[in-house]
Amino acid sequence: MIIFINERPIKVVGKKKAQALTSTEFDHLIDAQLEAIKANSLQGHVLIINVLSPTISRLFSLLKNEELPNLQSITLVSENKDATETQIKSQYKLVRAAGGVVRNEEGKVLMMYRLKKWDLPKGKLDKGESFKVAAVREVEEECNVKARLDEKICTTYHTYTYKNEAILKQTKWYSMELVDDTKMKPQFEEDIEKLEWMDRKQIHTAMINSYYSIRYVLKKYFYEGEDK
């Protein structure tokens, strides 16, 4: 599980995956069984091992109430990954969404410019709707193109506040093949200003002005393959 809080990735891994981590990837190592988590320790890329329930409570309190200007990422190593993820999710109202990475015959990807940032088409599930159906629908509604569903890329989570309620949006991302873009146009009522087909070099430049979660999805799409 990876969750983006204020554009910072918080990743939860189990003991097995943690074996592949190296100390050189991180600026700070915290053993939650031996020391309390403090705000001044949350700088750069942080690895927290031996994560327990009180660890999560303390950490998310700091993330909510402290500025933490130098924090870049946190990786949590938990003996019980599922329990840790459940505890994190319990602090939010869960909203489900789906999105797509659409590729045309030239190998270019459909990007949208919305709210002054480059983004990918996505949106909330309608009542009773599946993630796969929602992903295709959102691409059609936001870009007015027809696309064919391919494989799942990954799942992301990000947080925001709506009407004083903490929201956790779960988004499942799918690769798609373009079927027809002859009527392509942005959905202006959703604040989408323009649409562009981009190659990898153009996407690399566009990601300077994008969201961390979108960079993560495209990295998975281009370099790391499917991650269910």
Coordinates of C-alpha atoms in Angstrom, one line a residue:
M1 CA 0.0 0.0 0.0
I2 CA 1.2 3.5 -0.8
I3 CA -0.7 6.5 0.4
F4 CA 0.0 10.1 -0.5
I5 CA -0.4 12.7 2.3
N6 CA 0.3 16.3 1.3
E7 CA 2.2 15.0 -1.8
R8 CA 4.4 12.8 0.4
P9 CA 4.3 9.0 -0.2
I10 CA 3.8 6.8 2.9
K11 CA 4.5 3.2 2.0
V12 CA 3.6 0.1 4.0
V13 CA 5.6 -3.1 3.4
G14 CA 5.8 -6.5 5.1
K15 CA 8.8 -8.2 6.5
K16 CA 9.5 -10.1 3.3
K17 CA 9.6 -7.1 1.0
A18 CA 11.6 -5.1 3.6
Q19 CA 14.5 -7.5 3.1
A20 CA 15.1 -5.9 -0.3
L21 CA 15.5 -2.4 1.2
T22 CA 18.9 -0.9 1.8
S23 CA 20.0 1.6 4.3
T24 CA 21.4 3.9 1.6
E25 CA 17.9 4.5 0.4
F26 CA 17.0 6.4 3.6
D27 CA 18.1 9.4 5.5
H28 CA 16.8 8.3 8.9
L29 CA 16.0 4.9 10.4
I30 CA 13.6 4.7 13.4
D31 CA 13.0 1.5 15.4
A32 CA 9.5 2.0 16.8
Q33 CA 10.1 -0.5 19.5
L34 CA 13.1 1.4 20.8
E35 CA 12.3 5.1 20.4
A36 CA 9.3 7.4 20.1
I37 CA 8.7 9.1 16.8
K38 CA 9.4 12.8 17.0
A39 CA 8.8 15.5 14.5
N40 CA 12.5 16.4 14.1
S41 CA 13.2 12.8 13.0
L42 CA 10.8 13.0 10.1
Q43 CA 13.2 14.5 7.5
G44 CA 14.2 13.3 4.1
H45 CA 13.4 9.7 3.4
V46 CA 12.5 7.9 6.6
L47 CA 12.4 4.1 7.3
I48 CA 10.4 3.1 10.4
I49 CA 10.7 -0.6 11.4
N50 CA 8.8 -2.7 14.0
V51 CA 5.7 -0.7 13.4
L52 CA 2.8 -1.4 15.9
S53 CA -0.6 0.2 16.4
P54 CA 0.7 3.0 18.7
T55 CA 3.3 3.8 16.1
I56 CA 0.6 4.5 13.5
S57 CA -1.4 6.7 15.9
R58 CA 1.6 8.8 16.8
L59 CA 2.8 9.1 13.2
F60 CA -0.5 10.2 11.8
S61 CA -1.0 12.7 14.6
L62 CA 2.3 14.3 13.6
L63 CA 1.5 14.2 9.9
K64 CA -1.8 16.0 10.7
N65 CA -0.6 18.6 13.2
E66 CA 3.0 19.4 12.2
E67 CA 4.5 21.2 9.2
L68 CA 7.3 18.7 8.6
P69 CA 8.8 20.8 5.7
N70 CA 11.8 18.6 5.1
L71 CA 9.9 15.2 5.0
Q72 CA 10.1 13.5 1.6
S73 CA 8.8 10.0 2.2
I74 CA 8.1 7.4 4.9
T75 CA 8.4 3.6 4.6
L76 CA 6.7 1.6 7.3
V77 CA 7.8 -2.0 7.9
S78 CA 5.1 -4.0 9.7
E79 CA 5.0 -7.6 11.0
N80 CA 1.3 -7.5 10.2
K81 CA 0.9 -5.5 7.0
D82 CA -2.8 -6.0 6.7
A83 CA -3.6 -4.9 10.2
T84 CA -1.4 -1.8 9.7
E85 CA -3.2 -0.9 6.5
T86 CA -6.6 -1.5 8.1
Q87 CA -5.7 0.9 11.0
I88 CA -4.6 3.6 8.5
K89 CA -7.8 3.3 6.5
S90 CA -10.0 3.4 9.6
Q91 CA -8.9 7.0 10.2
Y92 CA -10.6 8.2 7.0
K93 CA -13.8 8.0 5.0
L94 CA -13.0 5.8 2.0
V95 CA -13.9 7.0 -1.5
R96 CA -13.4 4.7 -4.5
A97 CA -12.2 5.9 -7.9
A98 CA -10.7 4.6 -11.1
G99 CA -8.5 6.0 -13.9
G100 CA -6.7 5.2 -17.1
V101 CA -3.4 5.5 -18.9
V102 CA -4.5 5.6 -22.5
R103 CA -1.9 4.9 -25.3
N104 CA -2.4 5.5 -29.0
E105 CA -0.9 3.7 -32.0
E106 CA 2.2 5.9 -31.8
G107 CA 2.8 4.9 -28.2
K108 CA 1.9 8.3 -26.9
V109 CA 0.0 8.7 -23.7
L110 CA -3.1 11.0 -23.2
M111 CA -2.4 13.7 -20.6
M112 CA -4.8 16.4 -19.4
Y113 CA -4.0 19.8 -18.0
R114 CA -6.3 20.5 -15.1
L115 CA -6.1 23.0 -12.2
K116 CA -2.7 24.2 -13.6
K117 CA -1.1 20.7 -13.4
W118 CA -0.7 17.8 -15.7
D119 CA -2.9 14.9 -14.7
L120 CA -4.5 11.6 -15.9
P121 CA -8.3 11.0 -16.4
K122 CA -9.9 9.5 -13.3
G123 CA -13.0 9.8 -11.2
K124 CA -15.2 8.4 -8.5
L125 CA -17.2 5.2 -9.0
D126 CA -21.0 5.6 -9.4
K127 CA -23.2 3.5 -7.1
G128 CA -22.9 -0.2 -8.0
E129 CA -20.2 0.4 -10.6
S130 CA -17.1 -1.7 -10.9
F131 CA -13.6 -0.1 -11.0
K132 CA -13.0 -1.3 -14.5
V133 CA -16.3 0.1 -15.9
A134 CA -15.7 3.4 -14.0
A135 CA -12.1 3.7 -15.5
V136 CA -13.4 3.5 -19.1
R137 CA -16.4 5.8 -18.4
E138 CA -14.2 8.5 -16.8
V139 CA -11.8 8.5 -19.8
E140 CA -14.8 8.8 -22.2
E141 CA -16.4 11.6 -20.1
E142 CA -13.3 13.7 -19.4
C143 CA -11.6 13.3 -22.8
N144 CA -14.4 12.3 -25.2
V145 CA -12.3 9.4 -26.5
K146 CA -13.1 5.7 -26.8
A147 CA -10.6 3.3 -25.2
R148 CA -10.3 -0.4 -24.6
L149 CA -9.4 -1.7 -21.2
D150 CA -6.1 -3.6 -20.8
E151 CA -4.3 -4.6 -17.6
K152 CA -4.4 -3.1 -14.1
I153 CA -1.3 -0.9 -13.4
C154 CA -1.5 -0.2 -9.6
T155 CA -3.7 1.2 -6.8
T156 CA -3.0 4.5 -5.2
Y157 CA -4.4 6.2 -2.1
H158 CA -4.3 9.9 -1.3
T159 CA -5.9 12.0 1.4
Y160 CA -7.8 15.3 1.4
T161 CA -10.3 17.1 3.5
Y162 CA -13.9 17.8 2.4
K163 CA -16.4 19.6 4.6
N164 CA -14.1 19.0 7.6
E165 CA -14.1 15.3 7.0
A166 CA -10.8 13.4 6.4
I167 CA -11.1 11.5 3.1
L168 CA -9.0 8.6 1.7
K169 CA -9.4 8.2 -2.0
Q170 CA -8.6 4.8 -3.4
T171 CA -7.9 4.8 -7.1
K172 CA -7.3 1.8 -9.3
W173 CA -5.4 2.5 -12.4
Y174 CA -5.6 0.6 -15.7
S175 CA -3.7 0.7 -19.0
M176 CA -5.9 1.3 -22.0
E177 CA -5.6 1.2 -25.8
L178 CA -7.1 4.0 -27.9
V179 CA -10.0 3.0 -30.1
D180 CA -11.1 6.4 -31.4
D181 CA -10.1 10.0 -30.6
T182 CA -11.7 11.8 -33.6
K183 CA -14.0 13.7 -31.3
M184 CA -11.5 14.3 -28.5
K185 CA -12.1 17.4 -26.4
P186 CA -11.6 18.3 -22.7
Q187 CA -14.5 18.3 -20.2
F188 CA -14.4 22.0 -19.4
E189 CA -16.9 21.7 -16.5
E190 CA -14.4 19.5 -14.7
D191 CA -11.7 22.2 -15.0
I192 CA -9.8 20.4 -17.8
E193 CA -8.2 23.1 -19.9
K194 CA -6.6 20.9 -22.6
L195 CA -5.6 17.4 -23.7
E196 CA -2.3 16.3 -25.3
W197 CA -0.8 13.1 -26.6
M198 CA 2.7 12.9 -25.2
D199 CA 5.7 10.7 -25.7
R200 CA 8.0 9.7 -22.8
K201 CA 10.3 12.7 -23.2
Q202 CA 7.3 15.1 -23.1
I203 CA 5.8 13.3 -20.1
H204 CA 9.1 13.6 -18.3
T205 CA 9.0 17.3 -18.7
A206 CA 5.3 17.6 -17.8
M207 CA 5.9 15.6 -14.6
I208 CA 7.8 18.6 -13.2
N209 CA 4.3 20.2 -12.9
S210 CA 2.2 17.3 -11.7
Y211 CA 1.3 15.3 -8.6
Y212 CA 3.5 12.8 -6.9
S213 CA 0.8 10.1 -7.3
I214 CA 0.6 10.7 -11.1
R215 CA 4.4 10.4 -11.3
Y216 CA 4.1 7.1 -9.4
V217 CA 1.4 5.7 -11.7
L218 CA 3.4 6.6 -14.8
K219 CA 6.6 5.1 -13.4
K220 CA 4.7 1.9 -12.7
Y221 CA 3.2 2.0 -16.2
F222 CA 6.5 2.5 -18.1
Y223 CA 9.0 0.8 -16.0
E224 CA 7.7 -1.6 -13.3
G225 CA 4.7 -3.3 -14.9
E226 CA 1.6 -4.6 -13.2
D227 CA 1.1 -4.3 -9.5
K228 CA -2.2 -5.6 -8.3

